[in-house]
Coordinates of C-alpha atoms in Angstrom, one line a residue:
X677 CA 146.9 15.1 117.9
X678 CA 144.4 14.3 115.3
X679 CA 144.6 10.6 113.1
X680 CA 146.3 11.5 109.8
X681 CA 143.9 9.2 108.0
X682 CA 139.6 9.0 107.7
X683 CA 138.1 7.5 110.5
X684 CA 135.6 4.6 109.9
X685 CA 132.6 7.4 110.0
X686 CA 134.2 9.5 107.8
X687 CA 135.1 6.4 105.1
X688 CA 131.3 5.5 105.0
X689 CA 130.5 8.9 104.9
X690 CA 132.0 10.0 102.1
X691 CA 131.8 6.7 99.4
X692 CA 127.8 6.6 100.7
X693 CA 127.6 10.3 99.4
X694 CA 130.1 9.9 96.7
X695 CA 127.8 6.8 95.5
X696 CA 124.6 8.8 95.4
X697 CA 126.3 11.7 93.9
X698 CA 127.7 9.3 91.4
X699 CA 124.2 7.9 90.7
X700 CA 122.1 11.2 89.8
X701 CA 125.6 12.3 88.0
X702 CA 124.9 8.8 86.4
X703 CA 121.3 9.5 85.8
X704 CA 121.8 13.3 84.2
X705 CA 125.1 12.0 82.2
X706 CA 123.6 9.0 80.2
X707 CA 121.2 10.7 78.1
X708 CA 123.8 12.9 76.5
X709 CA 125.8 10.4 74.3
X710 CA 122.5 9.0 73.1
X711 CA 119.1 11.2 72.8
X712 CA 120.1 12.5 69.4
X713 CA 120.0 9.3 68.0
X714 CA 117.4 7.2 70.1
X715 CA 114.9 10.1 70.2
X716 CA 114.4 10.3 66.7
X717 CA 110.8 8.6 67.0
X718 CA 109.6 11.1 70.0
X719 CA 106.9 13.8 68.5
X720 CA 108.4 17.2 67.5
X721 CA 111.7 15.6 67.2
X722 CA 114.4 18.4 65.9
X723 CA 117.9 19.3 66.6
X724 CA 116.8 22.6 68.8
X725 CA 114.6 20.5 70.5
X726 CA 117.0 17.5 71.4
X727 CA 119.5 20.3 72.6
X728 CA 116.7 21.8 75.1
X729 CA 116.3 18.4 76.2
X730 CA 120.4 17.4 77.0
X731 CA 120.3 21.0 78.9
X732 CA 116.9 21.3 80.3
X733 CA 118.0 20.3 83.7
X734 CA 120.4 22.8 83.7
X735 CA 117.9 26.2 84.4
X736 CA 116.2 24.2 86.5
X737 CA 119.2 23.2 88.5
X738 CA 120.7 26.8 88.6
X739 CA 117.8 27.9 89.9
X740 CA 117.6 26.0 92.7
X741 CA 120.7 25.1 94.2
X742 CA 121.8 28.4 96.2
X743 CA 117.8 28.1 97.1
X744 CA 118.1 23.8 98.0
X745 CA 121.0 24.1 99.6
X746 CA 119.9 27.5 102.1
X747 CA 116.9 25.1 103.1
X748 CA 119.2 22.3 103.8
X749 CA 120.5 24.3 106.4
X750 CA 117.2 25.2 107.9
X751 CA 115.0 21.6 107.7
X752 CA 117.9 19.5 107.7
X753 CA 120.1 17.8 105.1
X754 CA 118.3 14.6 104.7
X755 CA 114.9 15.6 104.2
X756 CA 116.2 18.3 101.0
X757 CA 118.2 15.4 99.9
X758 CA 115.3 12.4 100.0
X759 CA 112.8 15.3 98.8
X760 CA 115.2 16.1 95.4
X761 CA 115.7 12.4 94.7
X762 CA 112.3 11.9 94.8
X763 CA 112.1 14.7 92.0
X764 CA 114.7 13.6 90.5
X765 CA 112.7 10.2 90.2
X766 CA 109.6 11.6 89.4
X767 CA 111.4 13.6 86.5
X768 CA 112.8 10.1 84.9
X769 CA 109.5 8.4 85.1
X770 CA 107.3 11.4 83.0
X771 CA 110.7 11.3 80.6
X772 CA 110.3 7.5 79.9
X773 CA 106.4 7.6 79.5
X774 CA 106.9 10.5 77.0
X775 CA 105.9 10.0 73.9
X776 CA 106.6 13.4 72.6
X777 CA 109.7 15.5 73.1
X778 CA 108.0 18.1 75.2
X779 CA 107.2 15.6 77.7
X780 CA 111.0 14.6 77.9
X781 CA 111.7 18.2 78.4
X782 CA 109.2 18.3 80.9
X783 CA 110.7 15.4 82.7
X784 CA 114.4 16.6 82.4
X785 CA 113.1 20.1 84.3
X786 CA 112.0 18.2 86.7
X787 CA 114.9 16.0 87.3
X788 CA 117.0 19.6 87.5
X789 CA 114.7 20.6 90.3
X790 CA 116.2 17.9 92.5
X791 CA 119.2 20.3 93.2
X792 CA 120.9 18.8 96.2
X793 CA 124.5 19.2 95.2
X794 CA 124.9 21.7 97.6
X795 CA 123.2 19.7 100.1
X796 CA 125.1 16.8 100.0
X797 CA 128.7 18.4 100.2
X798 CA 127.2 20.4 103.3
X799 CA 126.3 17.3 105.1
X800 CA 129.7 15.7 103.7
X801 CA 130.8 18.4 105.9
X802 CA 128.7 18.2 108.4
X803 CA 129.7 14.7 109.2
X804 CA 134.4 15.1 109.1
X805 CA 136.5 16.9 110.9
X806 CA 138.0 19.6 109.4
X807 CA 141.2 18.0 108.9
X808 CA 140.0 15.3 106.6
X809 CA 137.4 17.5 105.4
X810 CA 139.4 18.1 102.2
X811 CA 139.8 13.9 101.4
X812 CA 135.9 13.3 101.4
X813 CA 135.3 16.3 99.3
X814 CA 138.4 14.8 97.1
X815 CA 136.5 11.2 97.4
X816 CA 133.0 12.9 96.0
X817 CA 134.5 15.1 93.4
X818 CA 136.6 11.9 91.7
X819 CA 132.9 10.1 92.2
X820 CA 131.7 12.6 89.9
X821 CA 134.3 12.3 87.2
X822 CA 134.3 8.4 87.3
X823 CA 129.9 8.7 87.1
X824 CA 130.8 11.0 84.1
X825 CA 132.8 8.0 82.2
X826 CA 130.7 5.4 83.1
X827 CA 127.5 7.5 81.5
X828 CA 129.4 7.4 78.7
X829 CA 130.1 3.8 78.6
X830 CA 126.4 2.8 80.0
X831 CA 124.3 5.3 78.1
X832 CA 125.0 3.8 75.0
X833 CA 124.4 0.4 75.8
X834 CA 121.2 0.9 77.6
X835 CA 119.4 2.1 75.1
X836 CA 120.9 -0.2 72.7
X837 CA 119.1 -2.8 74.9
X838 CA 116.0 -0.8 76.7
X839 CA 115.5 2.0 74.2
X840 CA 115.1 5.8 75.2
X841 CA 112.4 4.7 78.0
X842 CA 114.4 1.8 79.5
X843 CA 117.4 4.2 80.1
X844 CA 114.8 6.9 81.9
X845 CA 113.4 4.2 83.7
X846 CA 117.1 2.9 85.0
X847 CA 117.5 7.0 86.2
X848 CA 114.4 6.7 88.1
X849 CA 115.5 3.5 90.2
X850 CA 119.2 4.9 90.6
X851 CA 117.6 7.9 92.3
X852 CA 115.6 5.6 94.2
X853 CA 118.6 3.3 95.4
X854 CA 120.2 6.8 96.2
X855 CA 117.1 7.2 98.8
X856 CA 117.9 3.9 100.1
X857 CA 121.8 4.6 101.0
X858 CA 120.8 8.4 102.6
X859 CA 118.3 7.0 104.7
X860 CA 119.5 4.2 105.9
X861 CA 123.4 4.4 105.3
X862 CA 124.3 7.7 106.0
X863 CA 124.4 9.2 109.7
X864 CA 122.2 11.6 111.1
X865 CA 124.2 14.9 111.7
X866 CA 123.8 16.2 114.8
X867 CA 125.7 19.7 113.9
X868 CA 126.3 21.8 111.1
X869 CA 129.9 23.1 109.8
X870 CA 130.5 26.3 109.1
X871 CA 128.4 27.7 106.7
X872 CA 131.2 30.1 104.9
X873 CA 132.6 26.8 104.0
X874 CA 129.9 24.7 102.9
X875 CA 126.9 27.1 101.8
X876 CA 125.8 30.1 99.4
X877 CA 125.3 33.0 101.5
X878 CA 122.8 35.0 99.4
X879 CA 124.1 38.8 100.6
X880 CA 127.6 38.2 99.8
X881 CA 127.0 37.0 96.0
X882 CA 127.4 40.0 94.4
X883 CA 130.8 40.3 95.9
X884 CA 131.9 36.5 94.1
X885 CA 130.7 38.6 91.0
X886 CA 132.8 41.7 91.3
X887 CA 136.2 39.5 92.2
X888 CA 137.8 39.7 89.0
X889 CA 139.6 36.0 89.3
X890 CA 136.7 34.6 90.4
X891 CA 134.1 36.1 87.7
X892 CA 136.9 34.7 84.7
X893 CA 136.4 31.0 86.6
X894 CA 132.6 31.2 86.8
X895 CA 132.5 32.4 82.8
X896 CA 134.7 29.0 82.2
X897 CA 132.9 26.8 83.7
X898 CA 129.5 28.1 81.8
X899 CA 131.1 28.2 78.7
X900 CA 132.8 24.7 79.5
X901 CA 129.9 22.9 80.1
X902 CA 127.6 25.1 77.1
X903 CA 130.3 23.7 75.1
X904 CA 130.3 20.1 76.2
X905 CA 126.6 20.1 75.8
X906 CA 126.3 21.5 72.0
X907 CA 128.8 19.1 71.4
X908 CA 126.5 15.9 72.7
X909 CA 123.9 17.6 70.1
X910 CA 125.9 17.0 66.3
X911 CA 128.6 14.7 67.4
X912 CA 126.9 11.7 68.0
X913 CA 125.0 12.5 64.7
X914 CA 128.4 12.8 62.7
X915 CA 129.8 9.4 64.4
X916 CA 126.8 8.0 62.4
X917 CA 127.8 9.4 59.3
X918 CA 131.4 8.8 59.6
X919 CA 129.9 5.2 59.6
X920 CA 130.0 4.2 63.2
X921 CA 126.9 2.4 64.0
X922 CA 124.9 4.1 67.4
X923 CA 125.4 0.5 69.1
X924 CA 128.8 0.9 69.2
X925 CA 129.5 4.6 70.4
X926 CA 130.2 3.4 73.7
X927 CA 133.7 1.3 71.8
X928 CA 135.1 4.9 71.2
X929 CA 133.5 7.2 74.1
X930 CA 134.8 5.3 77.0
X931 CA 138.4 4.1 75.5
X932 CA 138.7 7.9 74.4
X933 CA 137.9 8.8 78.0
X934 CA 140.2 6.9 79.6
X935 CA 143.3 7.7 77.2
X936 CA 142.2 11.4 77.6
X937 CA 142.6 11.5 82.0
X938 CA 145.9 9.2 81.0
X939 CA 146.9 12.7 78.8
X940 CA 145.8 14.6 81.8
X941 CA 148.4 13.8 84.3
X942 CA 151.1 14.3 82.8
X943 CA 149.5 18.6 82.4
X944 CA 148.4 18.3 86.1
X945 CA 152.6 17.5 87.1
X946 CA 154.0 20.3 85.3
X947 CA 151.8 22.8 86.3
X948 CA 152.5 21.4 90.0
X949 CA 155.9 21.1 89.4
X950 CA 156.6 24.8 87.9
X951 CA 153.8 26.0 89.6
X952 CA 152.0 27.3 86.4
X953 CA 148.2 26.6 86.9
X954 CA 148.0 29.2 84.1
X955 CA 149.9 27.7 81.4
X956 CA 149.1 24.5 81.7
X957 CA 145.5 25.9 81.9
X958 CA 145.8 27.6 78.6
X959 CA 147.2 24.8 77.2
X960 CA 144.2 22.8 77.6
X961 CA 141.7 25.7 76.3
X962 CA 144.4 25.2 73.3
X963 CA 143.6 21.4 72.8
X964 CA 140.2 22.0 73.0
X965 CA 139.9 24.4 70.3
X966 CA 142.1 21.6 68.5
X967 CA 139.5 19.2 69.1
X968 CA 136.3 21.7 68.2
X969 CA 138.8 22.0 64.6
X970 CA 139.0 19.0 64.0
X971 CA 135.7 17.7 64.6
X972 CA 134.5 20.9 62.1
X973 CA 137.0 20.1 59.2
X974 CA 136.6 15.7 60.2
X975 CA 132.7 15.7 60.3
X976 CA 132.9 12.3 57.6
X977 CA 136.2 10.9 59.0
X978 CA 135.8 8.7 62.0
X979 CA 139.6 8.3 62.2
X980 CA 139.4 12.2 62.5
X981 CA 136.4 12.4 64.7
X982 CA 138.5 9.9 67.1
X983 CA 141.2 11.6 67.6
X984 CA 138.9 15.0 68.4
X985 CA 137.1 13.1 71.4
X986 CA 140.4 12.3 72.6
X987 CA 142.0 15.9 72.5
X988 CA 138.3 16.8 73.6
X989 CA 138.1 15.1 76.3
X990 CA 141.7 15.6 77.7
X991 CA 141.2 19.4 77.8
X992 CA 137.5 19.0 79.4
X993 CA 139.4 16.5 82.0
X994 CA 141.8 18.6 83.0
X995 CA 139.9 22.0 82.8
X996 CA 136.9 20.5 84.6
X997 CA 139.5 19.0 87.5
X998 CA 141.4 22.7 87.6
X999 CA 138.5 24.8 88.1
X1000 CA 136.8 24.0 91.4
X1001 CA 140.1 23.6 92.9
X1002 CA 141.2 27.5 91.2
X1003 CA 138.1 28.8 93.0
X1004 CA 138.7 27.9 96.4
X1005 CA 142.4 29.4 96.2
X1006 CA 141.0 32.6 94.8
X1007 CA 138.1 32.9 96.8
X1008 CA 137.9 35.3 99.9
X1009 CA 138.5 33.9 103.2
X1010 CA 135.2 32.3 104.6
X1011 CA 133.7 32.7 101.2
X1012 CA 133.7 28.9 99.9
X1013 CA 130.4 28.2 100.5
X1014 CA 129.6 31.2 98.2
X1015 CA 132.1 30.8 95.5
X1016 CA 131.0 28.0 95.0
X1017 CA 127.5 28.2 94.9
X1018 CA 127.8 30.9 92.3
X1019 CA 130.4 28.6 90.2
X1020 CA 127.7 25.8 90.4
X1021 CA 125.4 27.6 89.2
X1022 CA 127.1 28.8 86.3
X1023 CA 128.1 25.4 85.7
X1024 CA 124.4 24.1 85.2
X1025 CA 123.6 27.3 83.6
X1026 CA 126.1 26.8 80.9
X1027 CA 124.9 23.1 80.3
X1028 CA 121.1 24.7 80.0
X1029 CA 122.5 27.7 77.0
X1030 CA 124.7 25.2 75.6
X1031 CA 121.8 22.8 74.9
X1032 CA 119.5 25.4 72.9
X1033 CA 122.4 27.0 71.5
X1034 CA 123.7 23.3 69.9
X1035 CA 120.2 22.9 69.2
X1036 CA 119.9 25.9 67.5
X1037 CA 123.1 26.1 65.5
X1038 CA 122.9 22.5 64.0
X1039 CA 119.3 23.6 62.6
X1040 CA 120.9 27.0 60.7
X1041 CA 124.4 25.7 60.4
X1042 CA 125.0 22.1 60.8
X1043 CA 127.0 19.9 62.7
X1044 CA 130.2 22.1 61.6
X1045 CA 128.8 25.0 62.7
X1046 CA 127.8 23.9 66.3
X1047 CA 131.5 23.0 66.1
X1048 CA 132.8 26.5 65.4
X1049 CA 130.5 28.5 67.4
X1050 CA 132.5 26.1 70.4
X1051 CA 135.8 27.1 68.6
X1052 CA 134.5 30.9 69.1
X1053 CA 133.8 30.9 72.8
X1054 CA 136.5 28.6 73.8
X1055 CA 138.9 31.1 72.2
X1056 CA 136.9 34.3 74.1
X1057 CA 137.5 32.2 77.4
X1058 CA 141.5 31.8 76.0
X1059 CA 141.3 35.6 75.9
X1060 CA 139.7 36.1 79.0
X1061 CA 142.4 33.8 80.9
X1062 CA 145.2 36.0 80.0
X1063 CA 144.3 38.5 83.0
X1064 CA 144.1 35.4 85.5
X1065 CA 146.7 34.9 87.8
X1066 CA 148.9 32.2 89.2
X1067 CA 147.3 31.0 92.3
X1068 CA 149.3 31.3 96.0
X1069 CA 149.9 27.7 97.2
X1070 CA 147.9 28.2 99.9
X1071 CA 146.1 25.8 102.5
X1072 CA 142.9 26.6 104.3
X1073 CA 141.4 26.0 108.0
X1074 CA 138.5 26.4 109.8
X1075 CA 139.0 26.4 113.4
X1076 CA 136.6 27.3 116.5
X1077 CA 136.4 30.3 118.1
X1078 CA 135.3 31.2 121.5
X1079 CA 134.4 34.5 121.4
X1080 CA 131.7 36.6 123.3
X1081 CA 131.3 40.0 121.0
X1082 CA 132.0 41.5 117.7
X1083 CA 135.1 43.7 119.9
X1084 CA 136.6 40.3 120.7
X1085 CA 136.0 38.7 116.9
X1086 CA 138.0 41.4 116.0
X1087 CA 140.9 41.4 118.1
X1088 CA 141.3 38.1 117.4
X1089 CA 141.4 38.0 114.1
X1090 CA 143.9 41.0 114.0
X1091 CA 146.4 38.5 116.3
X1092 CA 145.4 36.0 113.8
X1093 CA 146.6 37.9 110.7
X1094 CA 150.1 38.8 112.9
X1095 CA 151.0 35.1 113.2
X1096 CA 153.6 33.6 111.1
X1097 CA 152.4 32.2 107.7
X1098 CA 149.0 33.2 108.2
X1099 CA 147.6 35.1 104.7
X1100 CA 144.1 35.9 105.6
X1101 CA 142.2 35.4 109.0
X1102 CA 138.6 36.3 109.8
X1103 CA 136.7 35.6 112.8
X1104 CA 132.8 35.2 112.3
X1105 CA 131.1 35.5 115.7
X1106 CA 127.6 34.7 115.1
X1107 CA 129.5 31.0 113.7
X1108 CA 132.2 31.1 116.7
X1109 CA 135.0 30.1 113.7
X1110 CA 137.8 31.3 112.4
X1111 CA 138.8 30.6 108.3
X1112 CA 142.4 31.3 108.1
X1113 CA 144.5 30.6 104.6
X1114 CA 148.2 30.1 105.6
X1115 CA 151.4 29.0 103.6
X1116 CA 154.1 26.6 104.8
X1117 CA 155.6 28.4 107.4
X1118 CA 152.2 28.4 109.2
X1119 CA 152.1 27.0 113.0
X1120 CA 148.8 25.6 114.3
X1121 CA 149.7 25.4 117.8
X1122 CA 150.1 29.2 118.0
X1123 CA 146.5 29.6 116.4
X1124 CA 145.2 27.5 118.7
X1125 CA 147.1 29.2 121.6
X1126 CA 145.2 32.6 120.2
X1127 CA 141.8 31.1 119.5
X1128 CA 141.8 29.9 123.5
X1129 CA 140.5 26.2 122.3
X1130 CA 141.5 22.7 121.4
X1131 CA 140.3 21.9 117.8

């Protein structure tokens, strides 16, 4: 019988990945809060300009993750991890010598072209046992929300202290301590995991496009994270006006942040509790477009600005927790890997359009107006949830398979499918595994008695 907990591998494994997850999270997060206001001196300094700069990474990083994380799995993991935090590196160096904005544009493309998200959850896989697969990919997604507060708290005071070029410079050794812990901290693996669960598989893409829960997820993360980057263009801006001095943004980001996941819970219970993912997800796209309000009709109060970060950053919280964990319930059986690949790069192609479209609307319409165009898409994604469904409580497992030909795949996937509790089941051979998604009344012993093996 397997140990119910990590083992000591498995521990190092995932708070070493989580840590250098949390570092370039660290490194891409940090500017946001701050480049409107510390970038003011760069050359060609403008509002469409700052928001190409916030986003830049973003087509650079949707271009290249499927790709990064595909040669992961033919070079190796570490060498496509070392090789993007070197870029990433490189990227923060030519945006702190910048003395133009062009040249921090330059330097955020290329700290996007480090893409190794993929990368690093396939070697998080790579090195647990599918049974406690689910608690380090839990361990590196909290990583990621925790790097996403402390940016927020950091940012700020950095380049009180160091400037603009300090807090770039600071990126560029984070990357490089991330180097240190994957070379010398995390194992070697000797084996891949399966690569439906882990990795993009390029031929089956179109398919994560046509599924019509899955397509409504991927539009809500772009438009999530477009949002939350036009927002980082004029609100930071109005905080000023409203008469909070740039030194002290970080006294109102981070507090706000913390209240915010507090709010959180409590929307994360019920919809457990009632099992109603779907209202308690509309109910955050509804506190959102509260906070996008309020920070349109608030742009001079910072009592009203306040309490829009707060509502803001509770329906970000929530929505941003909701959706990863949405997409692997809806996605196909073996599919994962490419779900989320496509979801990713949504994700960073939504921060990339929300940059130059912030950017774009503060020029023509000002701060208010960057807020409204938010209000509009965040009320075209409310729209767009009403076809979504309630997700199937559903667990998944990935289990080896000793078959010898596509006949036998096949047969035993259809005994697969008969057991009791079993939802899907599908056999790849060329992977010798079978991804099954079962409910409660599921039995492992009589899958493994099917697949012939011990897992």
């Amino acid at each position: 019988m397997a140990a119910s907990g990590l083992s000591s591998t498995e521990k190092k494994v995932a708070f070493s990945l989580a840590g250098v997850f949390g570092l370039r999270m660290m490194g891409l997060f940090m500017i946001m809060p701050v480049f409107a206001l510390y970038g003011q001196h760069l050359q060609g300094f403008s509002p469409l300009w700052v928001g190409i700069a916030i986003g830049a990474y973003g087509l650079t990083q949707a271009m290249l993750q499927i790709p990064m994380g595909i040669l992961s799995d033919r070079i190796g993991r570490k060498p496509v991890i070392l090789g993007g935090l070197l870029l990433f590196a490189i990227g923060s160096v030519v945006a702190a010598m910048a003395d133009s904005i062009y040249g921090v544009v330059l330097g955020r493309a290329l700290q996007g072209m480090g893409a190794i998200a993929a990368a690093v959850l396939a070697m998080a896989a790579d090195l647990s046992r599918d049974e406690q697969r689910t608690k380090v990919m839990a361990i590196i997604g909290m990583c990621i929300g925790l790097s996403f507060a402390l940016s927020l708290l950091v940012g700020p005071i950095v380049a009180q202290h160091l400037g603009l070029s300090g807090l770039f410079a600071l990126t560029a050794v984070l990357a490089l301590c991330g180097m240190a812990i994957i070379q010398f901290v995390v194992p070697s693996p000797v084996g891949h995991a399966p690569k439906g669960d882990t990795l993009a598989a390029p031929a089956r893409i179109m398919q994560m496009l046509k599924h019509p829960q899955l397509i409504r997820l991927d539009a809500g993360i772009f438009i999530l994270h477009l949002v939350l980057t036009a927002v980082f263009v004029a609100l930071p801006l109005d905080l000023v006006s409203a008469g909070l001095a740039k030194e002290q943004h970080w006294l109102l980001y981070f507090p706000a942040f913390v209240a915010a996941f507090i709010l959180m819970v409590p929307l994360i219970i019920i919809g457990v509790k009632r099992k109603n993912a779907k209202g308690m997800f509309q109910l955050a796209l509804l506190i959102l477009l509260l906070a996008l309000g309020l920070m349109a009709l608030f742009s001079q109060s910072l009592v009203g600005l306040s309490i829009a970060v707060v509502l803001f950053f509770t329906g970000f919280n929530y929505l941003e927790a909701s959706l990863p964990s949405l997409i692997a319930k809806f996605c196909p059986v073996g599919e994962k890997g490419t779900a989320m690949g496509v979801y990713s790069t949504s994700q960073f192609l939504g921060a990339f359009c929300g940059g130059l479209l912030g950017g774009g609307a503060y020029e023509l319409l000002g701060a208010s107006g960057v807020f409204t165009v938010g209000m509009g898409l965040v009320l075209l994604w409310l729209l767009l949830s009403f076809g979504m469904q309630n997700p199937v409580m559903l667990k998944s497992y990935t289990l080896s398979a000793n078959v010898a030909g596509k006949a036998e795949a096949g047969e035993m996937a259809a005994q697969l499918s008969q057991l009791e509790g079993v939802a899907e089941a599908i056999v790849v051979l060329e992977e010798k595994v079978a991804y099954l998604k079962v409910d409660e009344h599921f039995d492992l012993r009589q899958a493994r008695a099917v697949l012939g093996s011990v897992n």
